[in-house]
């Protein structure tokens, strides 16, 4: 191409690029969600329930950074787990350090417990954590790349009471939100008894024809993390595991006693559970009790349908020491907030929205606007639920807004009222209006709010 034509083509390509960029629409990343206005009602409900329960049971709020060293997750969650080997958002930062966006909260919490010397505090230390987590999973309904969890963890307590109490809190969380759930529970033993069980499992899977039926992932797991063969969801793997030896039959005396106590406490609290010998959880640090909270759902024939877990947790007695702290027993759980909200919507659970008596301040004319802006601040500080739309000049538009927010009363100030030292009080339900003395605003409003309250109580 001649030089001139080449230059012309380049200029035209550049301007096309510019036009494209100008009109480009940015969309959110796959698997990430915006939480918009109406959705927030559900978040408020769920977060309030979570913090309420946490306070009741004596857990204290703690936050940890969104990023940690990649190695923290590799060592604690486990290098061969799906979370670390497949789903981690990790990168080299500008200083050359290997960093990861947290895929789960537990490693960061343990790091924080050790780093701040929390073993010097009266034990147990009970933490309440809530925040976003990042996993590069294949997005689908209920599976996001950024999700939010509510975690409760207990450090420095080995009693099975702690395990049972955590399960009870998780169960109460869902029951009180009117979401029917089932607790799935198992014990995966400890470093004493698990190797013996793994030997039996190894022998079982080595029997003729079994390994060849496993899915490609499980063929790898057989070498690296054989326990995970039990919780694979692939049909062929589920069929093979049916007759696998059960870990509860191989527990040492201490682990068996611990597990029996947990179950007895749950019986006492009348918390229904299902002993699930295939529940092992996909994270390396667990020992003894592991549990998941799954939604209860039946198909048309009344059979239970398998659904993704709403939450899960268990004991991790070795993790604090493994990460360099003093030997400290620990246990906890994480509940998925987005999945919980999905269930509330699916089950059409009504949101209880508290009735608030809003007082709307409307104005007509520049001088009235100024006076009402000052009155708004005064009433807000005095604790009234005042609302306004001072950017609007038209009275009609302002009263439409008052109707939209379902205000109980409006106070309207115009030129005439300004001169007379009065204000209009409008009952938004009946539409009746009265002219009242400006100085008696509080007196008149209080009287009406009181009458309304008495009327509602008598109904
Ligand atoms: P986890 O089972 O990996 O446990 O996650 C807990 C819950 O987080 C799940 O049951 C689910 O509701 C939600 N969740 C997980 N991944 C996603 C996702 N991609 N999209 C939407 N929701 C999701 C843990 O993370 C442990 N650290 C819990 C724990 C705390 N164990 C002891 N203390």
XYZ file of C-alpha atoms and ligand atoms in Angstrom:
492
model
C 0.000 0.000 0.000
C 1.407 3.431 -0.848
C 2.568 5.419 2.161
C -0.172 8.070 1.914
C -2.931 5.449 1.703
C -1.414 3.593 4.682
C -1.426 6.750 6.798
C -5.018 7.452 5.803
C -6.099 3.920 6.737
C -4.347 4.268 10.120
C -6.067 7.589 10.844
C -9.432 6.122 9.947
C -8.805 3.066 12.176
C -7.844 5.383 15.057
C -10.978 7.472 14.730
C -13.112 4.297 14.524
C -11.471 3.157 17.758
C -12.283 6.495 19.358
C -15.920 6.294 18.266
C -16.179 2.737 19.561
C -14.662 3.696 22.903
C -17.017 6.659 23.208
C -20.020 4.395 22.792
C -18.674 1.430 24.693
C -20.906 0.332 27.531
C -19.146 -1.074 30.557
C -20.842 -3.979 32.211
C -20.022 -5.637 35.496
C -17.655 -8.621 35.491
C -19.124 -12.118 35.147
C -20.232 -13.593 38.435
C -20.304 -10.178 40.181
C -23.485 -8.459 41.329
C -24.673 -4.918 41.956
C -26.939 -4.649 44.967
C -29.606 -2.126 44.024
C -32.132 -0.221 46.110
C -34.971 -2.720 46.603
C -32.554 -5.607 47.064
C -31.131 -3.824 50.084
C -34.260 -4.564 52.119
C -33.253 -8.222 52.032
C -29.665 -7.434 52.954
C -30.836 -5.303 55.882
C -33.024 -8.128 57.146
C -30.328 -10.792 56.876
C -27.498 -8.660 58.239
C -29.634 -7.536 61.178
C -30.462 -11.164 61.999
C -26.778 -12.113 61.753
C -25.507 -9.334 64.010
C -28.363 -9.832 66.432
C -27.536 -13.534 66.890
C -23.806 -12.796 67.079
C -24.393 -10.300 69.898
C -26.719 -12.607 71.775
C -24.201 -15.422 71.837
C -21.299 -13.130 72.788
C -19.349 -12.859 69.521
C -17.366 -9.687 68.810
C -17.075 -8.110 65.364
C -13.726 -8.333 63.619
C -12.627 -7.384 60.096
C -9.608 -8.536 58.149
C -8.133 -7.172 54.884
C -9.531 -8.239 51.508
C -6.012 -9.269 50.432
C -3.535 -11.546 52.156
C -0.339 -13.324 51.128
C -1.094 -16.115 48.670
C 0.965 -18.477 50.812
C -1.464 -18.091 53.723
C -4.195 -19.801 51.689
C -1.859 -22.327 50.112
C -0.763 -23.477 53.570
C -4.121 -23.365 55.373
C -6.967 -23.892 52.900
C -4.661 -26.342 51.106
C -2.700 -26.276 47.850
C -4.685 -29.149 46.326
C -8.153 -27.877 47.218
C -10.388 -26.570 44.416
C -10.444 -23.152 46.075
C -6.668 -22.717 45.954
C -5.729 -24.747 42.881
C -8.535 -23.547 40.588
C -10.455 -20.590 41.950
C -8.076 -18.106 43.496
C -7.699 -14.523 42.253
C -3.953 -14.162 42.751
C -1.337 -11.850 41.317
C 2.096 -10.321 41.797
C 1.801 -6.824 43.250
C 4.061 -3.929 42.244
C 6.581 -4.921 44.900
C 6.761 -8.462 43.506
C 4.822 -10.066 46.403
C 2.408 -12.911 45.677
C -1.016 -11.718 46.791
C -4.497 -13.259 46.772
C -7.974 -11.811 47.090
C -9.391 -13.760 50.031
C -11.403 -16.782 48.869
C -12.504 -17.579 52.442
C -12.255 -15.898 55.841
C -10.782 -18.556 58.137
C -7.060 -18.241 57.224
C -7.169 -14.441 57.639
C -8.925 -14.800 60.999
C -6.349 -17.283 62.249
C -3.512 -15.038 61.035
C -5.111 -12.139 62.891
C -5.603 -14.205 66.083
C -1.895 -15.082 66.078
C -0.589 -11.684 64.943
C -2.481 -9.775 67.654
C -1.591 -12.246 70.400
C -5.246 -13.027 71.064
C -4.187 -16.089 73.065
C -3.426 -13.538 75.838
C -7.109 -12.577 75.975
C -9.529 -14.544 78.144
C -10.391 -17.670 76.134
C -12.463 -18.530 74.244
C -12.208 -15.646 71.790
C -15.445 -15.522 69.811
C -15.292 -13.647 66.516
C -18.082 -12.368 64.267
C -16.911 -11.626 60.714
C -18.804 -10.519 57.647
C -17.470 -9.524 54.239
C -16.941 -10.231 50.538
C -14.957 -13.217 49.276
C -13.657 -14.007 45.792
C -13.609 -17.328 43.969
C -13.128 -17.664 40.218
C -15.832 -20.311 39.835
C -18.086 -20.999 36.855
C -20.945 -18.585 37.537
C -24.431 -20.065 37.820
C -27.506 -19.544 39.955
C -26.285 -19.181 43.544
C -22.637 -19.357 42.543
C -20.874 -16.022 42.262
C -17.308 -14.889 41.802
C -17.792 -12.360 44.592
C -19.998 -13.563 47.413
C -20.545 -12.462 51.009
C -20.308 -14.598 54.134
C -21.328 -14.286 57.756
C -18.760 -16.193 59.843
C -18.765 -17.047 63.537
C -15.644 -18.676 64.997
C -14.605 -19.748 68.474
C -10.901 -19.878 69.357
C -9.482 -21.605 72.439
C -12.381 -23.918 73.223
C -12.232 -27.686 72.726
C -15.551 -28.575 74.356
C -18.156 -30.158 72.050
C -20.560 -27.576 73.486
C -18.878 -25.049 71.165
C -19.535 -27.212 68.076
C -23.177 -27.759 69.071
C -23.729 -24.110 69.880
C -22.382 -23.000 66.508
C -24.645 -25.469 64.720
C -27.582 -24.255 66.813
C -26.868 -20.622 65.890
C -26.635 -21.462 62.176
C -29.858 -23.447 62.406
C -31.623 -20.641 64.327
C -30.434 -18.106 61.775
C -32.325 -19.943 59.029
C -35.368 -20.965 61.084
C -35.871 -17.410 62.266
C -35.698 -16.228 58.659
C -38.342 -18.908 57.929
C -36.068 -20.855 55.587
C -36.495 -24.630 56.080
C -33.065 -26.248 56.409
C -31.414 -29.490 57.363
C -28.126 -29.915 59.208
C -25.788 -32.433 57.570
C -23.116 -33.611 59.967
C -20.124 -35.947 60.112
C -16.880 -36.393 61.998
C -13.661 -36.711 60.002
C -11.495 -37.676 62.994
C -8.063 -36.351 63.833
C -4.407 -36.883 62.912
C -4.430 -39.975 65.178
C -7.319 -41.898 63.648
C -7.658 -40.518 60.128
C -4.514 -42.189 58.644
C -5.946 -45.569 59.638
C -9.198 -44.710 57.848
C -7.377 -43.408 54.763
C -5.627 -46.777 54.523
C -9.014 -48.522 54.445
C -10.289 -46.053 51.866
C -7.212 -46.615 49.747
C -7.751 -50.379 49.859
C -11.407 -49.924 48.952
C -10.719 -47.797 45.885
C -7.890 -50.064 44.783
C -10.326 -52.947 44.421
C -10.713 -54.040 40.794
C -12.562 -51.772 38.389
C -13.248 -48.952 40.870
C -10.607 -46.397 39.960
C -11.368 -46.540 36.262
C -14.954 -45.447 37.012
C -13.863 -42.264 38.783
C -14.134 -38.837 37.122
C -10.819 -37.238 35.977
C -10.754 -34.929 39.038
C -11.236 -37.838 41.439
C -8.473 -39.824 39.736
C -6.150 -36.967 40.759
C -7.746 -36.670 44.213
C -7.089 -40.362 44.817
C -3.385 -39.530 45.020
C -3.492 -36.071 46.574
C -6.620 -35.850 48.766
C -8.469 -39.200 48.896
C -11.037 -37.998 51.465
C -12.520 -35.736 48.790
C -13.496 -38.803 46.731
C -16.420 -39.114 49.127
C -18.069 -35.786 48.378
C -17.730 -35.730 44.581
C -21.116 -35.063 42.930
C -20.352 -36.913 39.652
C -22.801 -39.794 39.145
C -20.113 -42.407 38.462
C -18.166 -41.432 41.631
C -21.362 -41.416 43.737
C -22.101 -44.965 42.536
C -18.615 -46.226 43.455
C -18.570 -44.684 46.947
C -21.853 -46.325 48.056
C -20.085 -49.213 49.843
C -17.008 -47.256 50.925
C -15.932 -47.704 54.569
C -17.340 -44.993 56.841
C -15.003 -42.786 58.809
C -17.185 -42.795 61.942
C -16.378 -46.511 62.303
C -12.663 -45.676 62.473
C -12.746 -42.801 64.983
C -10.424 -42.975 68.007
C -12.078 -42.936 71.447
C -11.584 -39.180 71.959
C -13.017 -38.300 68.557
C -15.946 -40.694 69.012
C -16.762 -39.260 72.489
C -16.547 -35.743 71.122
C -18.882 -36.539 68.223
C -21.421 -38.337 70.410
C -21.529 -35.349 72.775
C -22.119 -32.932 69.881
C -25.028 -35.085 68.675
C -26.461 -35.381 72.195
C -26.423 -31.598 72.628
C -28.169 -31.213 69.270
C -30.805 -33.747 70.369
C -31.295 -31.795 73.583
C -31.797 -28.588 71.589
C -34.142 -30.467 69.237
C -32.104 -29.553 66.202
C -32.781 -32.057 63.416
C -29.669 -33.397 61.714
C -28.716 -35.988 59.170
C -25.613 -38.112 59.751
C -23.882 -37.896 56.409
C -20.879 -40.234 56.085
C -19.906 -38.608 52.781
C -19.613 -35.089 54.149
C -15.908 -34.196 54.353
C -15.811 -30.467 53.325
C -13.409 -29.301 50.671
C -10.859 -27.540 52.884
C -7.692 -29.054 54.347
C -7.814 -27.740 57.898
C -10.882 -29.454 59.331
C -10.821 -32.204 61.935
C -13.544 -33.894 63.998
C -16.956 -32.221 63.503
C -17.829 -31.008 60.008
C -21.282 -29.784 59.086
C -23.292 -28.090 56.365
C -26.638 -26.348 56.358
C -28.653 -27.342 53.293
C -32.052 -26.048 52.215
C -34.903 -28.527 52.588
C -36.646 -28.934 49.289
C -38.882 -31.683 47.983
C -39.739 -32.564 44.372
C -43.284 -33.437 43.182
C -42.931 -37.028 44.439
C -41.951 -35.845 47.907
C -38.293 -36.870 47.504
C -35.681 -34.548 48.888
C -33.881 -32.580 46.175
C -30.164 -32.009 46.622
C -29.260 -28.337 46.706
C -26.097 -26.318 47.190
C -25.275 -25.698 50.828
C -26.276 -22.399 52.398
C -23.438 -22.648 54.878
C -20.786 -24.900 56.300
C -18.121 -25.212 58.922
C -16.466 -27.398 61.477
C -13.516 -27.807 63.829
C -9.968 -26.842 62.915
C -8.012 -27.623 66.061
C -4.613 -27.774 64.349
C -4.671 -24.648 62.201
C -3.538 -21.983 64.698
C -0.463 -24.031 65.618
C 0.164 -24.987 61.984
C 0.335 -21.281 61.078
C 2.825 -20.557 63.870
C 0.612 -19.881 66.898
C 0.234 -21.737 70.189
C -1.816 -24.936 70.114
C -5.386 -23.569 70.093
C -8.525 -25.584 69.391
C -10.996 -23.739 67.173
C -14.240 -24.133 65.283
C -16.564 -22.006 63.198
C -18.870 -21.647 60.243
C -19.535 -19.479 57.199
C -23.026 -18.790 55.830
C -23.553 -17.420 52.310
C -25.587 -14.225 52.353
C -26.536 -14.160 48.641
C -27.761 -17.777 48.777
C -29.771 -16.955 51.901
C -31.420 -13.998 50.152
C -32.171 -16.198 47.130
C -34.040 -18.601 49.424
C -36.029 -15.798 51.072
C -37.165 -14.684 47.612
C -37.842 -18.211 46.320
C -39.976 -19.024 49.368
C -41.840 -15.689 49.119
C -41.070 -14.943 52.729
C -42.687 -11.571 53.488
C -40.365 -8.812 54.599
C -41.550 -7.175 57.783
C -41.043 -3.499 57.065
C -41.553 -1.382 60.193
C -44.237 1.261 59.790
C -42.683 4.707 59.997
C -44.639 7.941 60.288
C -42.835 10.177 57.833
C -43.457 13.924 57.945
C -42.876 15.542 54.588
C -41.801 19.195 54.398
C -43.017 20.990 51.254
C -42.440 24.600 50.235
C -43.488 27.138 47.664
C -41.196 30.095 46.876
C -37.580 30.869 47.645
C -38.125 32.326 51.107
C -40.338 29.448 52.217
C -37.734 26.979 50.902
C -35.042 28.533 53.095
C -37.225 28.448 56.164
C -38.228 24.835 55.543
C -34.620 23.776 54.982
C -33.795 25.087 58.447
C -36.947 23.489 59.940
C -35.971 20.166 58.353
C -32.607 20.169 60.147
C -34.240 21.202 63.419
C -36.871 18.433 63.247
C -34.332 15.805 62.130
C -32.126 16.611 65.113
C -35.167 16.419 67.388
C -35.686 12.831 66.186
C -38.652 13.211 63.784
C -38.735 11.099 60.626
C -38.733 14.067 58.276
C -38.439 13.816 54.497
C -38.242 16.481 51.758
C -37.493 17.209 48.133
C -36.264 20.788 48.291
C -34.750 20.604 44.804
C -38.269 20.603 43.388
C -40.225 23.874 43.100
C -43.611 22.542 42.048
C -45.904 21.744 44.974
C -47.614 19.015 42.938
C -44.286 17.236 42.350
C -43.406 17.525 46.046
C -46.713 16.045 47.190
C -46.324 13.218 44.674
C -43.037 12.401 46.355
C -44.755 12.555 49.777
C -47.304 10.023 48.502
C -44.615 7.807 47.020
C -42.827 7.446 50.354
C -46.216 6.995 52.090
C -45.744 10.028 54.365
C -48.313 10.342 57.171
C -48.336 14.153 57.218
C -47.029 17.012 55.129
C -46.189 20.478 56.365
C -46.606 23.004 53.542
C -45.223 26.535 53.690
C -46.104 29.139 51.018
C -45.893 32.894 50.635
C -49.222 33.561 52.404
C -48.403 31.344 55.400
C -45.015 33.040 55.705
C -46.676 36.422 56.078
C -49.381 35.090 58.443
C -46.973 33.123 60.661
C -48.852 29.915 59.892
C -48.227 26.597 58.078
C -50.507 24.029 56.401
C -50.708 20.586 57.964
C -51.990 17.977 55.511
C -53.117 14.509 56.547
C -51.799 12.466 53.616
C -54.218 9.584 54.079
C -57.465 11.603 54.179
C -56.191 14.561 52.156
C -57.623 17.055 54.701
C -55.661 20.229 55.356
C -55.584 22.602 58.301
C -53.857 25.919 58.763
C -51.999 25.888 62.072
C -49.892 28.376 63.995
C -46.247 28.034 62.868
C -45.141 28.158 66.511
C -47.341 25.171 67.345
C -45.883 22.770 64.748
C -44.392 20.362 67.306
C -47.438 20.466 69.531
C -49.810 19.686 66.625
C -47.615 16.981 65.114
C -47.064 15.282 68.476
C -50.785 15.283 69.162
C -51.558 13.620 65.824
C -48.778 11.054 66.127
C -50.003 10.171 69.617
C -53.654 9.832 68.431
C -52.521 7.645 65.522
C -50.527 5.401 67.858
C -53.483 4.985 70.257
C -55.813 4.216 67.370
C -53.461 1.560 65.986
C -53.040 -0.020 69.422
C -56.826 -0.261 69.853
C -57.331 -1.910 66.470
P -17.499 -22.793 52.396
O -18.326 -24.020 52.504
O -16.482 -22.759 51.328
O -16.825 -22.573 53.822
O -18.447 -21.535 52.201
C -19.503 -21.270 53.102
C -20.734 -20.806 52.344
O -20.432 -19.673 51.518
C -21.309 -21.818 51.370
O -22.114 -22.773 52.002
C -22.132 -20.908 50.441
O -23.383 -20.567 51.003
C -21.276 -19.659 50.378
N -20.480 -19.678 49.142
C -19.300 -20.294 48.930
N -18.890 -20.096 47.663
C -19.836 -19.354 47.055
C -20.003 -18.813 45.745
N -19.091 -18.990 44.805
N -21.115 -18.089 45.470
C -22.056 -17.871 46.420
N -21.949 -18.347 47.677
C -20.861 -19.090 47.999
C -15.889 -21.648 54.105
O -15.634 -20.713 53.385
C -15.266 -21.798 55.489
N -14.172 -20.815 55.609
C -16.310 -21.622 56.558
C -15.761 -21.684 57.947
C -15.674 -20.666 58.832
N -15.243 -22.765 58.506
C -14.843 -22.444 59.725
N -15.078 -21.155 59.941
